[in-house]
Amino acid sequence: MILIALLALGILIILQLLYNVLWHPLKAYPGPTTAAASRARITYVTITGQKSVWLQNLHQRYGPVVRVAPNELSYMKHEAVRDIYGGAHANGHLLNDDIVFAAFENDKATILTADEDTHARFRRVFAQFFARQNLTAFEPLFNKYCALLVRRLETTEQNAFDIAELFSFTVFDVMGHLLFGQSLQLLEKSGCIDWARGQPGWIRASVTAAALTEFPIVKGIYQWLLRAAIQKPRKRYFDFANQLMRQRLHKDVHDPDLVAFATSLPKADRISEEEVTLNTPILMLAGTETISCLLSSLVADLLRHHNVLQRLTAEVRATISDPSFISIADVRKLKYLDACIKEAFRRYNPVPEILPRVVGPGGILVAGRWVPGGTRVYVSMYATSNASEYFHNADRFEPDRWLEDPHGLYAGDCRAALQPFSVGKRSCIGQDMTYYTLRLLMCSLLWHFDISSELDVNEWLSGQKAWEVWRRAPLLVRVEQRTSS
Ligand code: HEM
């Protein structure tokens, strides 16, 4: 009996594989046959953190659109960003992935998973809070944590620091203050350190679970056996954020923060305290992991390009006269710093694949080609922004390409191919805050210190893996008080 059942299952699987390769509506799209036949390959590269590099290799071999799984297309085409995320027919729905981002049972949805109307309500509040006009009110707060970072670097007797982790602590402290009205004290006392360090771990576990449960059999096992174990670290993270928010709601704070902002809005625009609370873990995650990831990639590339590091350091020291308070207007004067930041985004965009969408029932045109309803589509930003089709010397760290020089070597670059924050009604709301934080932290670091490293930075960069966001190994950097002006 068991044998017959196994035989029947085997035949069903073979028929499914044959259908996927020979008759599926996506059969005309290029890609490896094994990937078209089953999700096994994409699952393997996803759970081992190699998906982004795998996608890049596939695009180099098969072209700008690749069928990477039976029902999934990856794009390395900048027009696809508009069509999938921003176009009039773009499907605004995130893949309803109930493991990585969805709320827990009995909780309402967050900005990432809410229906269109609720999403628009949430977005109005959070986007205003993080908007450029509002950010000036936070300048003192940002500068306070920058000064703490500098003090920590000055006072320690350590030989070399994991600068990636210190950046992460700084961003956590800033975000903690903005969201919960209190310092998380990561820089001062290493408070909440387990919470901050636990973040990449639960993201990885959730991404792994999400990939595995695409297989119906595993989904059954997951629901019955693994769900609680896999969700435990994620739940711990969310519970701690909720606890911080409860503390905030029971006290008055003087600095501007999210709660003060949300309650000051006209009644019609407000969202409830419960809704603010539900969203804060998502805001925390979105704001911290990404910025610290970009900062460490930028420092790594600066360390192996001494001429760029020297030129940038000189620009910072010549432009910033008072490092104890660096405003948004101050940092915007630094054109070369901006070029370096953009180049770091191009090379190591923190979110290597823009979040997937599922095409609605009627199908849509993406980059001029028809995609049937139900297909999962996304842009591999890592592959796109590193493609030689769009950028000259794409595999080199060349900040000069972002400076205005209409006749220069990089005049032919397609700058629109870099869209690290996505576009459209679900694009990133943290762009202004990101740019201020990146510029401010780099200014503070380079104004005060000369940096160097004994690490093999090439190896550091090439060994990176990604689970939604790149996961960094410690970046050990030697930091000495500056010797030149
Ligand atoms: C290096 C920094 C950052 C990068 C590269 C980045 C990138 C992205 C990307 C690619 C998306 C998805 C857009 C889509 O699905 O179409 C996104 C969404 C989002 N980001 Fe960021 N982000 C960064 C920093 C931040 C910061 C500082 C915040 C502040 C809290 C933030 C909050 C959000 C939120 C709330 C969403 C969801 C928006 C929505 O669904 O309407 N991000 N981000």
XYZ file of C-alpha atoms and ligand atoms in Angstrom:
528
model
C 0.000 0.000 0.000
C 2.785 2.408 1.023
C 4.690 1.398 -2.084
C 1.724 2.211 -4.309
C 1.269 5.575 -2.578
C 4.967 6.388 -3.056
C 4.802 5.321 -6.693
C 1.752 7.514 -7.275
C 3.491 10.432 -5.579
C 6.601 9.875 -7.729
C 4.493 9.874 -10.907
C 2.699 13.042 -9.817
C 6.003 14.808 -9.147
C 7.406 13.763 -12.542
C 4.241 14.980 -14.288
C 4.474 18.288 -12.445
C 8.138 18.720 -13.445
C 7.292 17.915 -17.078
C 4.370 20.343 -17.033
C 6.562 23.120 -15.610
C 9.163 22.691 -18.339
C 7.007 21.855 -21.368
C 3.561 23.427 -20.967
C 3.731 26.112 -18.304
C 2.693 29.659 -19.469
C 6.238 30.865 -18.660
C 7.903 28.139 -20.744
C 9.180 30.600 -23.362
C 11.168 32.610 -20.809
C 14.901 31.773 -20.710
C 16.570 30.183 -17.719
C 18.041 26.894 -16.510
C 15.753 23.902 -17.050
C 16.273 22.721 -13.478
C 15.029 26.071 -12.155
C 12.006 25.987 -14.505
C 11.170 22.452 -13.400
C 11.133 22.911 -9.628
C 11.817 25.319 -6.764
C 14.650 23.143 -5.471
C 17.476 25.328 -6.774
C 16.096 28.681 -5.767
C 15.273 27.275 -2.348
C 18.817 26.024 -1.910
C 20.448 29.330 -2.878
C 17.960 31.287 -0.768
C 18.552 29.378 2.433
C 22.322 29.391 1.945
C 22.358 33.176 1.390
C 23.643 32.894 -2.198
C 20.526 33.959 -4.065
C 21.708 37.431 -5.077
C 24.976 36.224 -6.555
C 23.186 33.283 -8.201
C 20.696 35.656 -9.820
C 23.504 37.871 -11.054
C 25.223 34.874 -12.674
C 21.960 33.750 -14.286
C 21.363 37.205 -15.732
C 24.853 37.293 -17.161
C 24.209 33.964 -18.844
C 20.553 34.179 -19.891
C 19.935 37.910 -20.274
C 17.774 40.575 -18.651
C 14.786 38.357 -17.815
C 15.263 34.932 -16.303
C 12.802 32.294 -15.191
C 14.355 31.421 -11.853
C 11.629 29.072 -10.581
C 8.516 27.539 -12.170
C 6.409 30.566 -11.376
C 9.000 33.285 -10.855
C 10.800 35.824 -13.046
C 13.794 37.918 -12.075
C 14.610 41.095 -14.015
C 17.886 42.849 -14.647
C 16.304 45.681 -16.588
C 15.712 49.151 -15.322
C 12.424 49.555 -17.213
C 11.114 46.644 -15.149
C 11.400 48.722 -11.965
C 8.834 51.131 -13.353
C 6.521 48.417 -14.682
C 6.570 46.183 -11.621
C 6.692 48.754 -8.840
C 5.656 52.097 -10.216
C 3.651 51.819 -13.427
C -0.037 52.515 -13.786
C -0.750 48.789 -13.995
C 1.812 47.759 -11.432
C 0.440 45.372 -8.918
C 0.740 47.096 -5.569
C 0.510 43.912 -3.560
C 3.457 42.515 -1.784
C 3.740 38.816 -1.972
C 1.653 37.841 0.987
C 4.394 36.016 2.714
C 3.026 35.029 6.066
C 6.371 34.073 7.545
C 8.910 36.803 6.998
C 6.908 39.964 7.507
C 3.315 39.248 8.449
C 1.915 40.108 11.843
C 1.526 37.386 14.430
C -1.812 35.716 15.066
C -4.477 38.077 16.385
C -2.378 41.086 15.406
C -3.426 43.483 12.709
C -1.341 43.945 9.575
C 1.677 46.243 9.375
C 2.677 48.700 6.657
C 4.235 45.806 4.764
C 1.187 43.578 4.755
C -1.835 45.849 5.141
C -4.556 46.161 2.503
C -4.390 49.172 0.184
C -6.442 51.557 2.330
C -4.756 50.739 5.630
C -1.369 50.849 3.942
C -2.096 54.336 2.625
C -3.130 55.519 6.128
C 0.022 54.121 7.742
C 2.238 55.413 4.999
C 0.916 58.948 5.266
C 1.933 59.121 8.929
C 5.295 57.371 8.734
C 6.360 59.041 5.492
C 5.665 62.471 6.974
C 7.538 61.611 10.146
C 10.676 60.551 8.261
C 10.370 63.275 5.597
C 13.095 65.833 4.953
C 11.092 68.765 6.366
C 10.643 66.915 9.629
C 14.232 65.670 9.862
C 15.696 69.068 10.737
C 13.962 68.784 14.122
C 16.016 65.637 14.755
C 19.421 67.117 13.900
C 20.450 67.519 17.585
C 19.497 63.918 18.279
C 21.516 62.566 15.360
C 24.499 64.685 16.411
C 24.227 63.469 20.001
C 24.616 59.833 18.946
C 27.352 60.692 16.500
C 29.283 62.308 19.353
C 28.796 59.150 21.417
C 30.211 57.072 18.588
C 33.231 59.369 18.345
C 33.754 59.234 22.111
C 33.542 55.457 22.084
C 36.183 55.300 19.342
C 38.405 57.816 21.167
C 38.310 56.269 24.598
C 38.715 52.598 23.954
C 42.013 50.802 24.260
C 41.079 48.273 21.655
C 43.399 47.932 18.725
C 40.751 47.452 16.083
C 36.960 47.756 16.089
C 34.205 45.968 14.309
C 33.085 49.211 12.724
C 30.077 47.476 11.156
C 28.710 46.677 14.598
C 29.411 50.161 15.962
C 27.552 51.690 13.039
C 24.706 49.348 13.741
C 24.643 50.371 17.435
C 24.595 54.052 16.459
C 21.688 53.588 14.078
C 19.815 51.480 16.651
C 20.293 54.228 19.251
C 19.017 56.915 16.884
C 16.040 54.832 15.766
C 15.293 53.844 19.366
C 15.071 57.500 20.299
C 12.911 58.379 17.312
C 10.514 55.482 17.805
C 10.429 54.955 21.574
C 11.558 58.320 22.922
C 14.487 56.801 24.781
C 18.048 55.778 24.140
C 18.695 52.076 23.767
C 22.160 52.817 25.196
C 23.982 50.513 22.855
C 26.870 52.926 22.418
C 27.128 53.949 26.057
C 26.566 50.762 27.993
C 25.930 48.101 25.407
C 22.342 48.025 26.690
C 19.798 46.012 24.633
C 22.734 44.384 22.905
C 21.138 40.946 22.635
C 18.095 42.480 21.040
C 20.149 44.310 18.411
C 22.408 41.335 17.740
C 19.429 39.022 17.444
C 17.943 40.910 14.494
C 19.899 39.358 11.604
C 19.382 35.896 13.086
C 15.607 35.971 13.085
C 15.530 37.513 9.612
C 17.620 34.636 8.338
C 15.490 32.028 10.118
C 12.301 33.571 8.736
C 13.653 33.758 5.182
C 14.695 30.113 5.414
C 11.308 29.057 6.729
C 9.531 31.070 4.035
C 11.614 29.418 1.297
C 11.118 25.884 2.632
C 7.395 26.204 3.170
C 6.862 26.860 -0.520
C 6.847 23.040 -0.674
C 3.426 21.823 0.482
C 4.815 18.844 2.436
C 7.284 21.034 4.349
C 4.520 23.564 4.987
C 2.518 20.889 6.792
C 5.510 19.902 8.924
C 6.303 23.560 9.597
C 2.803 24.352 10.795
C 2.773 21.410 13.203
C 6.352 21.143 14.373
C 8.649 24.001 13.477
C 6.534 27.137 13.544
C 6.915 27.893 17.236
C 10.682 27.266 17.229
C 11.335 29.374 14.124
C 9.085 32.192 15.231
C 10.490 32.330 18.749
C 13.428 34.717 18.117
C 11.253 36.862 15.859
C 8.530 37.008 18.484
C 11.101 37.911 21.138
C 12.243 40.798 18.938
C 8.678 42.044 18.357
C 7.726 41.618 22.022
C 10.705 43.671 23.185
C 9.823 46.454 20.726
C 6.235 46.367 22.012
C 7.491 46.600 25.574
C 9.579 49.668 24.700
C 6.547 51.225 23.079
C 4.368 50.531 26.115
C 6.987 52.285 28.287
C 6.954 55.227 25.907
C 3.177 55.498 25.972
C 3.233 55.810 29.741
C 5.573 58.748 29.982
C 6.040 62.243 28.642
C 9.069 62.918 26.507
C 10.606 66.228 25.530
C 12.402 65.284 22.328
C 10.282 64.916 19.202
C 9.446 61.265 18.536
C 7.017 59.179 16.533
C 4.304 59.037 19.190
C 4.413 62.802 19.774
C 4.259 63.337 16.025
C 1.419 60.865 15.416
C -0.733 62.336 18.168
C -0.145 65.905 16.955
C -1.679 65.208 13.534
C -5.214 66.331 12.701
C -7.687 63.713 13.921
C -8.557 62.485 10.431
C -4.904 61.647 9.689
C -4.096 59.886 12.950
C -3.518 56.208 13.441
C -4.172 54.458 16.736
C -1.541 53.800 19.407
C -2.004 50.114 18.746
C -1.240 50.634 15.056
C 1.882 52.660 15.855
C 3.017 49.878 18.211
C 2.463 47.142 15.625
C 4.569 48.957 13.059
C 7.564 49.924 15.160
C 9.431 46.592 14.890
C 9.126 46.835 11.095
C 10.362 50.449 11.101
C 13.228 49.481 13.386
C 14.261 46.624 11.155
C 13.880 48.606 7.920
C 15.863 51.539 9.269
C 18.742 49.830 11.042
C 19.827 46.771 9.102
C 19.919 48.637 5.785
C 21.856 51.743 6.839
C 24.507 49.898 8.822
C 24.933 47.450 5.960
C 25.581 50.248 3.455
C 27.984 52.036 5.803
C 30.155 49.002 6.311
C 30.306 48.253 2.564
C 31.323 51.839 1.906
C 34.080 51.767 4.519
C 35.297 48.426 3.151
C 35.594 49.814 -0.369
C 37.298 52.979 0.901
C 39.860 50.854 2.709
C 40.948 49.199 -0.501
C 40.946 52.413 -2.540
C 43.387 54.673 -0.717
C 43.210 57.501 -3.236
C 39.429 57.684 -2.851
C 39.719 57.566 0.937
C 42.275 60.386 0.921
C 40.236 62.561 -1.403
C 37.069 62.015 0.613
C 38.800 62.668 3.937
C 40.235 65.906 2.545
C 36.796 67.016 1.358
C 35.201 66.318 4.737
C 37.917 68.117 6.710
C 37.931 71.121 4.400
C 34.142 71.512 4.344
C 33.039 70.783 7.903
C 34.198 73.530 10.247
C 32.413 72.440 13.434
C 32.116 68.668 13.808
C 30.152 68.972 17.060
C 27.047 69.922 15.115
C 26.707 68.869 11.507
C 23.413 69.868 9.946
C 21.545 68.487 6.958
C 22.544 71.615 5.032
C 26.242 71.069 5.934
C 26.418 67.512 4.685
C 24.661 68.340 1.452
C 27.699 70.405 0.418
C 29.874 67.281 0.215
C 29.647 66.304 -3.439
C 32.391 63.694 -3.398
C 30.912 62.023 -0.315
C 27.635 61.778 -2.173
C 29.371 60.204 -5.130
C 31.005 57.631 -2.812
C 27.680 56.825 -1.159
C 25.931 56.369 -4.509
C 28.733 54.130 -5.701
C 28.412 52.014 -2.544
C 24.668 51.733 -3.225
C 25.427 50.651 -6.759
C 27.949 48.029 -5.722
C 26.283 46.623 -2.593
C 22.724 47.745 -2.448
C 21.592 46.660 1.041
C 18.351 45.188 -0.328
C 19.716 43.160 -3.256
C 16.303 42.141 -4.632
C 13.436 44.604 -4.447
C 10.540 42.899 -2.671
C 8.552 40.639 -5.010
C 5.109 41.334 -6.377
C 2.537 38.886 -7.645
C 1.027 39.835 -10.998
C -2.749 40.330 -10.815
C -5.178 37.979 -12.617
C -5.211 39.968 -15.872
C -1.424 39.849 -16.398
C 0.811 42.852 -17.148
C 3.475 43.981 -19.589
C 6.916 44.102 -18.003
C 9.719 45.653 -20.036
C 7.666 45.149 -23.175
C 6.837 41.475 -22.639
C 3.625 39.891 -21.406
C 3.617 38.236 -17.994
C 0.619 36.104 -17.040
C -1.361 36.611 -13.826
C -0.133 34.804 -10.719
C 3.562 35.105 -11.655
C 5.959 36.276 -8.969
C 8.147 39.069 -10.351
C 10.918 41.253 -8.976
C 13.965 43.232 -9.975
C 17.349 41.942 -8.951
C 18.817 45.333 -8.088
C 22.197 43.825 -7.294
C 22.462 42.291 -10.782
C 21.070 45.431 -12.460
C 23.284 47.996 -10.792
C 26.377 45.848 -11.359
C 25.589 45.173 -15.027
C 28.082 46.325 -17.651
C 25.079 47.065 -19.914
C 24.328 50.019 -17.633
C 27.615 51.045 -16.052
C 31.054 51.362 -17.593
C 33.675 49.494 -15.540
C 30.769 48.085 -13.578
C 32.947 45.829 -11.452
C 35.075 48.733 -10.192
C 34.464 51.126 -7.316
C 34.450 54.430 -9.225
C 32.719 57.291 -7.330
C 33.708 59.651 -10.165
C 30.909 58.237 -12.276
C 28.413 60.139 -10.105
C 30.071 63.545 -10.513
C 28.710 65.846 -13.184
C 31.005 65.494 -16.176
C 29.079 65.293 -19.440
C 32.181 64.352 -21.459
C 33.828 62.082 -18.907
C 34.476 58.363 -18.998
C 31.170 57.616 -17.297
C 28.937 60.010 -19.209
C 27.259 57.054 -20.914
C 26.243 55.316 -17.668
C 22.533 54.680 -17.234
C 22.088 56.171 -13.768
C 18.386 55.321 -13.709
C 19.404 51.670 -13.425
C 20.196 52.259 -9.762
C 16.966 52.359 -7.740
C 17.951 51.182 -4.253
C 14.757 52.500 -2.642
C 12.376 51.220 -5.323
C 9.657 53.442 -6.799
C 5.899 53.832 -6.546
C 3.419 53.710 -3.744
C 5.375 51.210 -1.667
C 8.805 52.709 -2.204
C 11.032 53.340 0.797
C 9.892 56.103 3.125
C 13.300 56.356 4.804
C 15.360 57.837 1.951
C 15.958 61.254 3.478
C 16.803 59.839 6.852
C 19.132 57.327 5.195
C 21.061 60.009 3.340
C 21.403 62.227 6.396
C 22.556 59.335 8.590
C 25.058 58.061 6.035
C 26.518 61.489 5.358
C 26.663 62.461 9.035
C 28.312 59.260 10.257
C 30.881 59.246 7.468
C 31.673 62.914 8.138
C 32.154 62.303 11.846
C 34.330 59.274 11.320
C 36.599 60.864 8.722
C 36.769 64.289 10.345
C 38.092 62.840 13.597
C 40.026 59.755 12.559
C 42.443 58.203 10.114
C 41.211 54.718 9.329
C 43.027 51.617 8.124
C 42.643 47.863 8.296
C 44.744 44.750 8.313
C 41.810 42.717 7.133
C 41.738 41.200 3.659
C 38.940 43.498 2.553
C 38.571 41.779 -0.835
C 37.834 38.545 0.948
C 35.480 40.331 3.334
C 33.458 41.736 0.466
C 33.393 38.603 -1.643
C 32.361 36.376 1.268
C 29.109 38.199 1.921
C 25.778 36.438 1.896
C 22.284 37.861 1.857
C 18.983 36.956 3.478
C 16.800 39.856 2.251
C 19.649 42.161 3.399
C 23.398 41.466 3.126
C 24.771 39.837 6.237
C 28.123 41.270 7.294
C 31.091 39.571 8.834
C 32.912 41.742 11.436
C 34.798 44.567 9.676
C 37.830 45.141 11.851
C 39.128 48.673 11.373
C 41.996 50.482 13.073
C 41.034 54.017 14.046
C 43.584 56.679 15.034
C 43.122 60.340 15.911
C 43.706 62.345 12.741
C 47.232 63.540 12.133
C 46.674 65.880 9.188
C 44.186 68.657 8.469
C 20.134 52.038 3.036
C 18.928 52.307 3.453
C 17.638 51.745 2.915
C 17.385 51.014 1.788
C 18.360 50.551 0.721
C 15.961 50.734 1.763
C 15.308 50.046 0.763
C 13.959 49.779 0.743
C 13.297 49.020 -0.273
C 13.964 48.415 -1.497
C 11.993 48.958 0.062
C 10.903 48.156 -0.657
C 10.154 48.954 -1.631
C 9.217 48.102 -2.438
O 8.838 46.979 -2.063
O 8.841 48.592 -3.508
C 11.819 49.683 1.302
C 10.621 49.849 1.942
C 10.497 50.466 3.168
N 11.496 51.110 3.876
Fe 13.413 51.297 3.350
N 15.391 51.289 2.881
C 16.377 51.913 3.613
C 16.227 52.630 4.788
C 15.046 52.818 5.447
C 14.869 53.634 6.627
C 15.963 54.456 7.314
C 13.581 53.536 6.990
C 12.978 54.271 8.162
C 12.239 53.820 8.991
C 12.920 52.658 6.028
C 11.592 52.286 6.046
C 10.948 51.583 5.048
C 9.527 51.246 5.086
C 8.548 51.569 6.210
C 9.248 50.558 3.903
C 7.887 50.041 3.443
C 7.185 51.144 2.655
C 5.785 50.772 2.202
O 5.457 49.588 2.132
O 5.017 51.703 1.905
N 13.847 52.251 5.105
N 13.039 50.183 1.694
